[in-house]
Coordinates of C-alpha atoms in Angstrom, one line a residue:
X1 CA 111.5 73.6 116.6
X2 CA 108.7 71.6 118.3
X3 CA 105.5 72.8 118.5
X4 CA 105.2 72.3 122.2
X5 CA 108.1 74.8 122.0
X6 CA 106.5 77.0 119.2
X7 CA 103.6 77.3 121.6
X8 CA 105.5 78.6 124.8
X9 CA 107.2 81.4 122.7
X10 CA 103.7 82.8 121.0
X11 CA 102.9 82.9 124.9
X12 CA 105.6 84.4 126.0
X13 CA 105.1 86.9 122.9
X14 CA 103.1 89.3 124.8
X15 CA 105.0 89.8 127.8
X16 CA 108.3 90.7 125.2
X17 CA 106.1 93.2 123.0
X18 CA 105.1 94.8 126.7
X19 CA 108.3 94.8 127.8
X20 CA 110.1 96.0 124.6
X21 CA 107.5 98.6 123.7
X22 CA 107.8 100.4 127.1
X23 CA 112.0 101.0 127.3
X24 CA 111.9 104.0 128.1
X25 CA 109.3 104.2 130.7
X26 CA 111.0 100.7 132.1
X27 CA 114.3 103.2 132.1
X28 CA 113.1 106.4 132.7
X29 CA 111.2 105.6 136.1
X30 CA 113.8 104.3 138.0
X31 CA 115.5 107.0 137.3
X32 CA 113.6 110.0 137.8
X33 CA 112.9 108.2 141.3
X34 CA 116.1 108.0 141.7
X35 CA 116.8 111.9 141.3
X36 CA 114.0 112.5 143.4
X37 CA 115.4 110.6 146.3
X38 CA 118.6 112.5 146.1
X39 CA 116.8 115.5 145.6
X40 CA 115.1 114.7 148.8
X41 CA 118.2 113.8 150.6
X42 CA 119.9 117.0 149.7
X43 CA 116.9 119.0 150.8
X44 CA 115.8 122.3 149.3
X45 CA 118.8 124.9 150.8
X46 CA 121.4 122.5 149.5
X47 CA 119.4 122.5 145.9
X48 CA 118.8 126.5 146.0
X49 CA 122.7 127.2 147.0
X50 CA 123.9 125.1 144.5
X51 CA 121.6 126.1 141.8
X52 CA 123.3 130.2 143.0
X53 CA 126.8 128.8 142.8
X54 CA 126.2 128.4 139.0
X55 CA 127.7 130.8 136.8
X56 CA 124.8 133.2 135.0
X57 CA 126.0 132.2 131.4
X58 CA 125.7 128.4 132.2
X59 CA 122.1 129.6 133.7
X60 CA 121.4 131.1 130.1
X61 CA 122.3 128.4 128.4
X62 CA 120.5 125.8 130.5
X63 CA 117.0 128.1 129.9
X64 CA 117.9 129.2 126.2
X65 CA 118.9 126.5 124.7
X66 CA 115.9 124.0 125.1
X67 CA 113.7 126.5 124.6
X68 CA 115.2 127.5 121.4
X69 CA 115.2 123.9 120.1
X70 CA 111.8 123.7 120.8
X71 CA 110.5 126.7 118.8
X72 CA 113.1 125.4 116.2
X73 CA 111.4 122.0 115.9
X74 CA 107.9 123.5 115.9
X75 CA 108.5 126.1 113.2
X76 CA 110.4 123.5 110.8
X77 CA 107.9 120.5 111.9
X78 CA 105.7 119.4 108.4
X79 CA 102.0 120.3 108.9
X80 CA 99.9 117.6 110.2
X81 CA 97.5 116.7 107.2
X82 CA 93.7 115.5 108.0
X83 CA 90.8 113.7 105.8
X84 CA 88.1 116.1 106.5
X85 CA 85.9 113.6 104.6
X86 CA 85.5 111.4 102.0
X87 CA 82.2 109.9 99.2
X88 CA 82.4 107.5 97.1
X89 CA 80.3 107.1 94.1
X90 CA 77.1 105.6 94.5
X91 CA 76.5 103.1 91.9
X92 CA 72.3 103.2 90.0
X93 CA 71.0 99.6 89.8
X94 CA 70.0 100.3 86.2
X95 CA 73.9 100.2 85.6
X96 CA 74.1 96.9 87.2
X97 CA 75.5 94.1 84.8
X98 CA 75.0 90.4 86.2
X99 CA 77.4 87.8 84.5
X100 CA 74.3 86.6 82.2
X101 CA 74.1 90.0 80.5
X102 CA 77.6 90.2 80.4
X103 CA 78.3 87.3 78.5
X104 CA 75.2 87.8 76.3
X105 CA 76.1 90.7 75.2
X106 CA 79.7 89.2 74.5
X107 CA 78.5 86.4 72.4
X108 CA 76.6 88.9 70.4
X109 CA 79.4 91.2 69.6
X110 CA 80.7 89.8 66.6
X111 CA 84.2 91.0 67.6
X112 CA 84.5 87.8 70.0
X113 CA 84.5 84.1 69.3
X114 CA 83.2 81.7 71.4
X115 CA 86.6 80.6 73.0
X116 CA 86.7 84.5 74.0
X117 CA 83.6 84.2 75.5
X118 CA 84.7 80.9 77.3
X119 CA 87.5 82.1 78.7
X120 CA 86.0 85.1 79.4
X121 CA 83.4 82.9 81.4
X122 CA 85.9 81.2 83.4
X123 CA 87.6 84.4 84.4
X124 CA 84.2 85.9 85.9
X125 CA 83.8 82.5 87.8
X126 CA 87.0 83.1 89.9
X127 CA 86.9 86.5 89.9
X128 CA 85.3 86.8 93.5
X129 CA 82.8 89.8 91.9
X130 CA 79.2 89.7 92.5
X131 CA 75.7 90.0 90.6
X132 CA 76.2 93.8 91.1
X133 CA 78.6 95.5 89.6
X134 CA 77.4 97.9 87.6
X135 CA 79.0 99.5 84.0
X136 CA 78.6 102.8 82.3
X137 CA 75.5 103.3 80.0
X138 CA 77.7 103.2 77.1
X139 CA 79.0 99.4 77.8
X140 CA 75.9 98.1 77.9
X141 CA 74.9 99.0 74.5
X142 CA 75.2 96.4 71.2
X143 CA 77.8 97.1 70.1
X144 CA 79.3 99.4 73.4
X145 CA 79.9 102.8 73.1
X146 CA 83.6 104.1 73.4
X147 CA 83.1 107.5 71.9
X148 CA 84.1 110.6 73.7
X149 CA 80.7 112.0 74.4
X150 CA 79.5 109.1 76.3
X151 CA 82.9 108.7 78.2
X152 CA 82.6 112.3 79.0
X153 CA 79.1 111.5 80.4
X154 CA 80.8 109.1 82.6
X155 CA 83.6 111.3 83.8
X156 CA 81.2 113.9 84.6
X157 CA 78.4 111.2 86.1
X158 CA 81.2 109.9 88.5
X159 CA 82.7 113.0 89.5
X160 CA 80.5 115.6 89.7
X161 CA 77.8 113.1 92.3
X162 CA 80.9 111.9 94.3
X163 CA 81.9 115.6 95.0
X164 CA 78.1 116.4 95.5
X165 CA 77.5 114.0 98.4
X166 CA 81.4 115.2 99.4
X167 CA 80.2 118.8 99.4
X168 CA 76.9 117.9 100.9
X169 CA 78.5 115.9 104.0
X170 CA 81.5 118.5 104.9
X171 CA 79.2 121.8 104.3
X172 CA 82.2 123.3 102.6
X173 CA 81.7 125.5 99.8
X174 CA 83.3 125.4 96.3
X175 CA 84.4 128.6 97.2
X176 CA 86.6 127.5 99.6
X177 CA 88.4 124.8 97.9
X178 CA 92.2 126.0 97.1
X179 CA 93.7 122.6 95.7
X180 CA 92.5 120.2 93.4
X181 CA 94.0 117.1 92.5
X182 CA 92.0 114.6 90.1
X183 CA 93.6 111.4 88.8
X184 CA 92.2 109.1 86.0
X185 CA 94.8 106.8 84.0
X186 CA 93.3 105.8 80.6
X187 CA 91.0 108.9 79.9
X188 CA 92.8 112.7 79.5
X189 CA 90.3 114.8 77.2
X190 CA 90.9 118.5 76.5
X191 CA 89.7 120.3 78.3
X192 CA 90.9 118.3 81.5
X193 CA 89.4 116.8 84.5
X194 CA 90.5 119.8 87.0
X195 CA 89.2 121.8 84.2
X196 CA 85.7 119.8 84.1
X197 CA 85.2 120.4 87.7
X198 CA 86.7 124.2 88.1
X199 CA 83.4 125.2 85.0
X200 CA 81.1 122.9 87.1
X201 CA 81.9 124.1 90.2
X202 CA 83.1 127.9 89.9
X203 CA 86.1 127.2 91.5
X204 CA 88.2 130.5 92.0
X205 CA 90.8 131.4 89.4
X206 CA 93.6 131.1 91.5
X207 CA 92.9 127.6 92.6
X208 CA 96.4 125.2 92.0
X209 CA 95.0 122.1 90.0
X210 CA 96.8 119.2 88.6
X211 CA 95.3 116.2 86.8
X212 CA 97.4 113.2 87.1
X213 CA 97.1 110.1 84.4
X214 CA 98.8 107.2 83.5
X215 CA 99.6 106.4 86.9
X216 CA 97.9 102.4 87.1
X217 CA 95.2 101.7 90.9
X218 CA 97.7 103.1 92.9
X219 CA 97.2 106.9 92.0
X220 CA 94.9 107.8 94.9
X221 CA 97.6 107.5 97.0
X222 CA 100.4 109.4 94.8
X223 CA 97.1 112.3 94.7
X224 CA 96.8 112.0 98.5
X225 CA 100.9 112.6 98.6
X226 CA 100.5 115.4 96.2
X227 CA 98.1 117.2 97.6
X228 CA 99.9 116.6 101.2
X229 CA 103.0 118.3 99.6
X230 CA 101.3 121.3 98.1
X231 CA 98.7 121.8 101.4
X232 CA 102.0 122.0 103.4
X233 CA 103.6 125.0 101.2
X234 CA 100.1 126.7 101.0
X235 CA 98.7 128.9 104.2
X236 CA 97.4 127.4 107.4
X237 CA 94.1 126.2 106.8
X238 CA 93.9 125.1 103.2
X239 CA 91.5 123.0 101.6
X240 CA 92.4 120.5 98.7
X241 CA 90.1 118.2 97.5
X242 CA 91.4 115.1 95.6
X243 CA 89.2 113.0 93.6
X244 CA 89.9 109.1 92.1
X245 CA 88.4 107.7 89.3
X246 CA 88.9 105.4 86.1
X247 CA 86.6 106.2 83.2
X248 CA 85.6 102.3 81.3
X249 CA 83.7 103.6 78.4
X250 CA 86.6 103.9 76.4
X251 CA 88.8 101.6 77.8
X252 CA 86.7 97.9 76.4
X253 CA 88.5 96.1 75.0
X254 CA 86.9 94.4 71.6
X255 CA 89.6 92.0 70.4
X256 CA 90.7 88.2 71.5
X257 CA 94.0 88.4 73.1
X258 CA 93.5 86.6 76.6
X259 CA 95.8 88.7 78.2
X260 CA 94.2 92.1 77.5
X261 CA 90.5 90.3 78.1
X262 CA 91.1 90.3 81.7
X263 CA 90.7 93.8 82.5
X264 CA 87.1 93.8 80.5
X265 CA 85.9 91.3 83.4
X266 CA 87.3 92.9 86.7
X267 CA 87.6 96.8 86.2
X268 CA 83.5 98.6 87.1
X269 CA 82.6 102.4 87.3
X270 CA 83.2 103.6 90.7
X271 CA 84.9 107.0 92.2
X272 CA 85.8 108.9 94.9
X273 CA 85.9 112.9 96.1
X274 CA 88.2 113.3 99.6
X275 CA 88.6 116.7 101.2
X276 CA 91.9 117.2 102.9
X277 CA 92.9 120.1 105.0
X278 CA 95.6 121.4 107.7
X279 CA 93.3 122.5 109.6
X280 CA 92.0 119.5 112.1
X281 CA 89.2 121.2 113.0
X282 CA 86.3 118.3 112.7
X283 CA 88.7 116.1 110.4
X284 CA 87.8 112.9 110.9
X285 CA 91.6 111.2 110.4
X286 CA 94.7 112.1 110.3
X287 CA 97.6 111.4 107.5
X288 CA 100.3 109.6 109.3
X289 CA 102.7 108.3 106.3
X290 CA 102.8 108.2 103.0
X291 CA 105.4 105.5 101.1
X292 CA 105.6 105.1 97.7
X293 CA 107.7 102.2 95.7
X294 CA 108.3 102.4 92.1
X295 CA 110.1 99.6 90.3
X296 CA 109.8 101.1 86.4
X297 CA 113.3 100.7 86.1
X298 CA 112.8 97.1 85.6
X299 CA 111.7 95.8 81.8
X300 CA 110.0 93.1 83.4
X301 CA 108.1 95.7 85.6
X302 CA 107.4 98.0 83.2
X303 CA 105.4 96.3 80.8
X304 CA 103.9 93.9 83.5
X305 CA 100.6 95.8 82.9
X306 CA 100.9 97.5 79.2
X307 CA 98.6 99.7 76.8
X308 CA 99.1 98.4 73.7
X309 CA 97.2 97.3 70.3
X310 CA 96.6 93.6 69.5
X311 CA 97.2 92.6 65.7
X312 CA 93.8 93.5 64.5
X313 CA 94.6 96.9 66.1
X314 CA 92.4 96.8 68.9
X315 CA 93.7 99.2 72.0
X316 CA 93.8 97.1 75.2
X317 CA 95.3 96.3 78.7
X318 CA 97.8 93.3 78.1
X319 CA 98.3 91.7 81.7
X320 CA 101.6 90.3 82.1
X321 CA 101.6 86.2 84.1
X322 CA 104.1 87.5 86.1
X323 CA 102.3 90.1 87.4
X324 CA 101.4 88.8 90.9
X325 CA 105.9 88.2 91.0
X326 CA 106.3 91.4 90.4
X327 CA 103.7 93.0 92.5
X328 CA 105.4 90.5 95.1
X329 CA 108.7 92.3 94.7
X330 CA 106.9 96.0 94.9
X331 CA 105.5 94.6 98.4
X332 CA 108.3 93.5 100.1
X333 CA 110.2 97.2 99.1
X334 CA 107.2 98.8 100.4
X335 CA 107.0 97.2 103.4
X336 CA 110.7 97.5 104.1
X337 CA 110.2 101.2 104.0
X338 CA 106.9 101.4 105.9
X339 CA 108.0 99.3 108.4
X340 CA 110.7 101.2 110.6
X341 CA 108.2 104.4 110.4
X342 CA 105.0 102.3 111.6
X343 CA 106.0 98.8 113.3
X344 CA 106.7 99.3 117.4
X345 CA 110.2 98.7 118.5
X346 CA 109.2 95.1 119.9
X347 CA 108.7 94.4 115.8
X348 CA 111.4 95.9 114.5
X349 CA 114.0 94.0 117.1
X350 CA 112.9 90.7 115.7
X351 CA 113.4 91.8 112.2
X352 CA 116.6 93.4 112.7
X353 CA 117.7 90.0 114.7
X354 CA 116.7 87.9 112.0
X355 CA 118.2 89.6 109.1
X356 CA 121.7 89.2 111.1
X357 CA 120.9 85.7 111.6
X358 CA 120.2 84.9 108.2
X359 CA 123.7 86.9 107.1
X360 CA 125.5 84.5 109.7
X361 CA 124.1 81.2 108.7
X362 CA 123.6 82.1 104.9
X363 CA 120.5 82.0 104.5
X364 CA 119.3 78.5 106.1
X365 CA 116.3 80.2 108.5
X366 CA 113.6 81.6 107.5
X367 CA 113.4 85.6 107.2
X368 CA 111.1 86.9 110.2
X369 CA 108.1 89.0 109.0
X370 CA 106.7 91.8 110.5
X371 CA 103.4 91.6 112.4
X372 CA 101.8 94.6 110.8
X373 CA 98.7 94.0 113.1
X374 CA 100.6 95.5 116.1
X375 CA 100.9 98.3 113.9
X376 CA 97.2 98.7 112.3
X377 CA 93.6 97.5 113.3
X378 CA 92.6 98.0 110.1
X379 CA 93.5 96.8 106.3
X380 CA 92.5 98.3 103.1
X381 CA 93.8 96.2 100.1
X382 CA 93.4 97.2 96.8
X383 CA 90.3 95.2 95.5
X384 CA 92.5 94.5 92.0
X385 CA 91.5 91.3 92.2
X386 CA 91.1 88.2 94.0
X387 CA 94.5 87.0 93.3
X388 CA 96.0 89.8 94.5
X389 CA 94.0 90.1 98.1
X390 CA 94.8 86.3 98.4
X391 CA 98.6 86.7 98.2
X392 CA 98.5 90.3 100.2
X393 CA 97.0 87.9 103.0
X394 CA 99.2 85.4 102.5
X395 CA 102.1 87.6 102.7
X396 CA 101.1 89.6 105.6
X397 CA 99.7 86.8 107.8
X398 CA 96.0 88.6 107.9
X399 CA 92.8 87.0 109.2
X400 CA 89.9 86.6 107.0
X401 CA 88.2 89.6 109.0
X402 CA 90.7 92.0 108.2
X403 CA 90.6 91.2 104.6
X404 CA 87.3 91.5 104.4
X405 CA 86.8 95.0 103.2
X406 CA 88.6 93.9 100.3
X407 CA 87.1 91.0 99.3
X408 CA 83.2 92.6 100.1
X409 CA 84.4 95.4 97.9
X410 CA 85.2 93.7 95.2
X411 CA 82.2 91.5 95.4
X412 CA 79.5 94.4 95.4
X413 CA 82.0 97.4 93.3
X414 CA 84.9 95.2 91.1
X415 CA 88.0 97.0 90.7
X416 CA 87.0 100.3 90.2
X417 CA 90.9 101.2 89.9
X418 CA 92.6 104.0 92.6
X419 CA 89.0 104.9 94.3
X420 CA 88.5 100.7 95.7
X421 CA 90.4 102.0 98.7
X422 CA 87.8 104.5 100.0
X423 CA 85.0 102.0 99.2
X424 CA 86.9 99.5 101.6
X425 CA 87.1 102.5 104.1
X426 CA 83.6 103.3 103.7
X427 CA 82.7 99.1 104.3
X428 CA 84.9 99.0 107.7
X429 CA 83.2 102.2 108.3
X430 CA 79.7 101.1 107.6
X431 CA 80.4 97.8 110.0
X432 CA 80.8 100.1 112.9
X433 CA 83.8 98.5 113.6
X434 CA 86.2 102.0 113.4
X435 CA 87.0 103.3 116.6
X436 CA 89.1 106.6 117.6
X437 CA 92.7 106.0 117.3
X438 CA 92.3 103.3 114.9
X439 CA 95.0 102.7 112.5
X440 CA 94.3 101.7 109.3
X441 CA 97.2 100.7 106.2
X442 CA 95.7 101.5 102.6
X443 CA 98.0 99.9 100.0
X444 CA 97.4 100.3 96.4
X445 CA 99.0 98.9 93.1
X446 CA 99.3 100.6 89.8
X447 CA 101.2 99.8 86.3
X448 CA 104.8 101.2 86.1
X449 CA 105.1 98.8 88.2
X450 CA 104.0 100.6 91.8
X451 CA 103.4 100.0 95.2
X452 CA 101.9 102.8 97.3
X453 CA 100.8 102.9 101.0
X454 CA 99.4 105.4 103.3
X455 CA 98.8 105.0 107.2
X456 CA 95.8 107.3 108.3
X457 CA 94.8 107.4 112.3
X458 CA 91.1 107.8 113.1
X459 CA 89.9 110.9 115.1
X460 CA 85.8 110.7 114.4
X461 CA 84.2 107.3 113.1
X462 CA 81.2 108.1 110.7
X463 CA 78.0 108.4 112.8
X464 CA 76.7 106.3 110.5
X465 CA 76.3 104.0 107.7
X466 CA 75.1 106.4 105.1
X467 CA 77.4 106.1 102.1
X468 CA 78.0 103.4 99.5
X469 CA 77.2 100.7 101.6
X470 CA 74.4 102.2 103.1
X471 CA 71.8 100.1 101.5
X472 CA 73.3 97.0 101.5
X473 CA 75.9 96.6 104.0
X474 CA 73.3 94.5 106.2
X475 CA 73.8 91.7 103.4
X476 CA 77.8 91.7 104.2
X477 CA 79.9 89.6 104.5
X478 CA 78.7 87.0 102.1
X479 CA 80.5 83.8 101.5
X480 CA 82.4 83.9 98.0
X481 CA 83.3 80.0 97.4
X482 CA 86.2 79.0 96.1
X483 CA 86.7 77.7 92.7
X484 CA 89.3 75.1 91.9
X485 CA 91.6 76.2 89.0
X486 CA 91.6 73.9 86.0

């Protein structure tokens, strides 16, 4: 195809997305003007003596029956879910860890040799994170600290000031809260999390808690699901608040093993409290879809991201190379299911036409992808790394703009594991550039291997900046070069 070609059909793009999009108004107005004119020809003592030749059963059924589908529909209908609010963890510059002290303190550690420490150095050079990210106090002792006092001091550090501001924001009391769901992957003490913040908090004694681990980045979204599914089986009204986190103090890992260094250079302290509710009274958005794709069936899959212990017996994260193949695969099932409940009907024409085309001529055009930018103004991508926001654009066709939550995030935070996704919230909301009825796609990945997505429509933007970003978001964006891979 030529380009000159290529050209005249992007042009002509909009006037098929208008025309597709609005069917059924295109249908439907020609024909209720059409009943109208013969309603008009008739004239009103034709309509009344035919609507009195009708026999009274018919006229029953005519009334009853719509009206009874209705009430049928409303009374089976889920419950619309809403995100009263949300906090995010606001990090303390006396936590912050610049590359310098990072790899000082490496070299120091007898635990790592200097090819560790190269690599190690490398890694934090393409990583697309920042001077800022900050560590527990634990990591950034000589040796680090990975007892369970000091991870507990995390935990409870994290938690207990995201669900302050939370609490502080909404006005809601503890009291009131009749759901908890917490999720952390790699830390699961006795007593548990839920448990942590029921004694902190005074939660009541009838409050339905779960704490969720071992579920990999994406398990704000399966908590998000959960708590959707147990707010709709609990009275009108309900209040569950779901908090993200990943606790690092335990989790360094002090051997050589390249693949299981990784994680010791991306992964920060960060976390998350949201409050989520039925009742939409000053909610701020609305839970349109949640989609979740697991692909643990797969060997390959399953240990692409792997606790394990190295040969000197040191407990890690081992990485697998495929992992961005895999996640890949996770995408594309994801986005086949999200697509048909999100994409407009001009979208989902073009992708139905070219999957028969491709059947007919085996294969020899390319598949169409979605535009998922008709579907959302907004994109938050989990910040796992800068790999895996460089092939989510790629694979999506997104501008630089509408990644930029992502990459910002993981400039100024790292991947601070299922709670990046309301930091990239917060950055989009700090921007000022959230408006009502905004649509905004947060997609997460997790070990297993998963790939989880919710769609969330905006009823109130934040008033203001105040939040993470609050006092730095006037340095954002700033440019992260690109490094050339050796």
């Amino acid at each position: 195809m030529s380009m000159a070609t290529s050209a005249q059909l992007r042009r002509l793009k909009p006037l098929y997305q208008l025309v597709v999009n609005n069917i059924l108004a295109i249908v439907a107005v020609p024909l209720a003007a059409s009943v109208l004119l013969k309603a008009a020809s008739l004239g009103p003592e034709e309509i009344l003596a035919r609507a009195l030749a009708l026999r009274p059963a018919h006229m029953f059924l005519c009334a009853f029956l719509p009206a009874a589908a209705t009430v049928l529909y409303l009374m089976l209908r889920p419950r619309a879910v809403y995100l009263v609010d949300y906090a995010c963890f606001r990090t303390n510059p006396n936590c912050r860890v610049p590359f310098a002290t990072f790899l000082e303190h490496s070299r120091v550690w007898p635990g790592f040799d200097e090819r560790s420490v190269r690599f190690m150095t490398r890694l934090l050079e393409r990583s697309g994170l920042g001077e800022e990210t900050c560590l527990p106090y634990a990591q950034h002792y000589i040796p680090p600290s990975r007892d369970l006092e000091s991870s507990r001091a995390e935990a409870e550090l994290v938690i207990f000031s995201a669900i302050d501001d939370l609490l502080a924001k909404t006005g809601v009391s503890p009291q009131d809260i009749d759901i908890l769901v917490v999720n952390c992957s790699l830390f699961a003490p006795t007593p548990s999390f839920t448990d942590m913040i029921m004694h902190r908090y005074k939660l009541r004694k009838d409050v339905r808690n779960v704490h969720l681990a071992g579920m990999g980045c994406s398990a704000g979204l399966i908590s998000v699901e959960l708590a959707r599914n147990l707010l709709q089986v609990a009275p009108r009204g309900a209040r569950a608040l779901v908090v993200s986190t990943e606790t690092i103090t335990p989790n360094y890992y002090m051997g050589k093993e390249r693949a299981m260094l990784l994680p010791n250079c991306l992964f920060r302290m960060g976390g998350a409290a949201a409050l989520l509710s039925t009742d939409g009274a000053g909610a701020r958005f609305r839970l349109a879809r949640v989609v979740r794709t697991l692909r643990g069936a797969s060997d390959s899959a399953y240990h692409c991201v792997y606790q394990e212990e190295d040969d000197r017996g040191n407990v890690g994260i081992n990485l697998s190379k495929d992992l961005m193949n895999i996640a890949g695969d996770a995408l594309k099932a994801n986005i086949t299911a999200m697509g048909p409940l999100v994409l407009p009907a001009s979208e989902q024409l073009l992708f139905a036409l070219s999957f028969i085309a491709r059947k007919v001529l085996n294969n020899r055009i390319k598949p169409y992808i979605p535009d998922f930018r008709t579907a959302f103004e907004h994109f938050c991508i989990h910040a796992g790394g800068r790999a895996v926001i460089d092939e989510l654009q790629r694979s999506l066709t997104l501008s630089d703009e509408q990644v930029e939550a992502s990459r910002m995030t993981l400039h100024r935070f790292g991947n601070t594991s299922s709670s990046s996704l309301w930091y990239e919230l917060a950055y989009i909301e700090a921007k000022g550039r959230m408006r009502r009825g905004d649509r905004v796609w947060m997609i997460g990945f997790g070990s297993g291997f998963k790939c989880n997505s919710a769609a969330w429509e905006c009823i109130r933007p934040a008033a203001n900046a105040d939040g993470p970003w609050a006092n730095c978001i006037h340095r954002y964006p700033v440019h992260i070069p690109d490094v050339l891979k050796h």
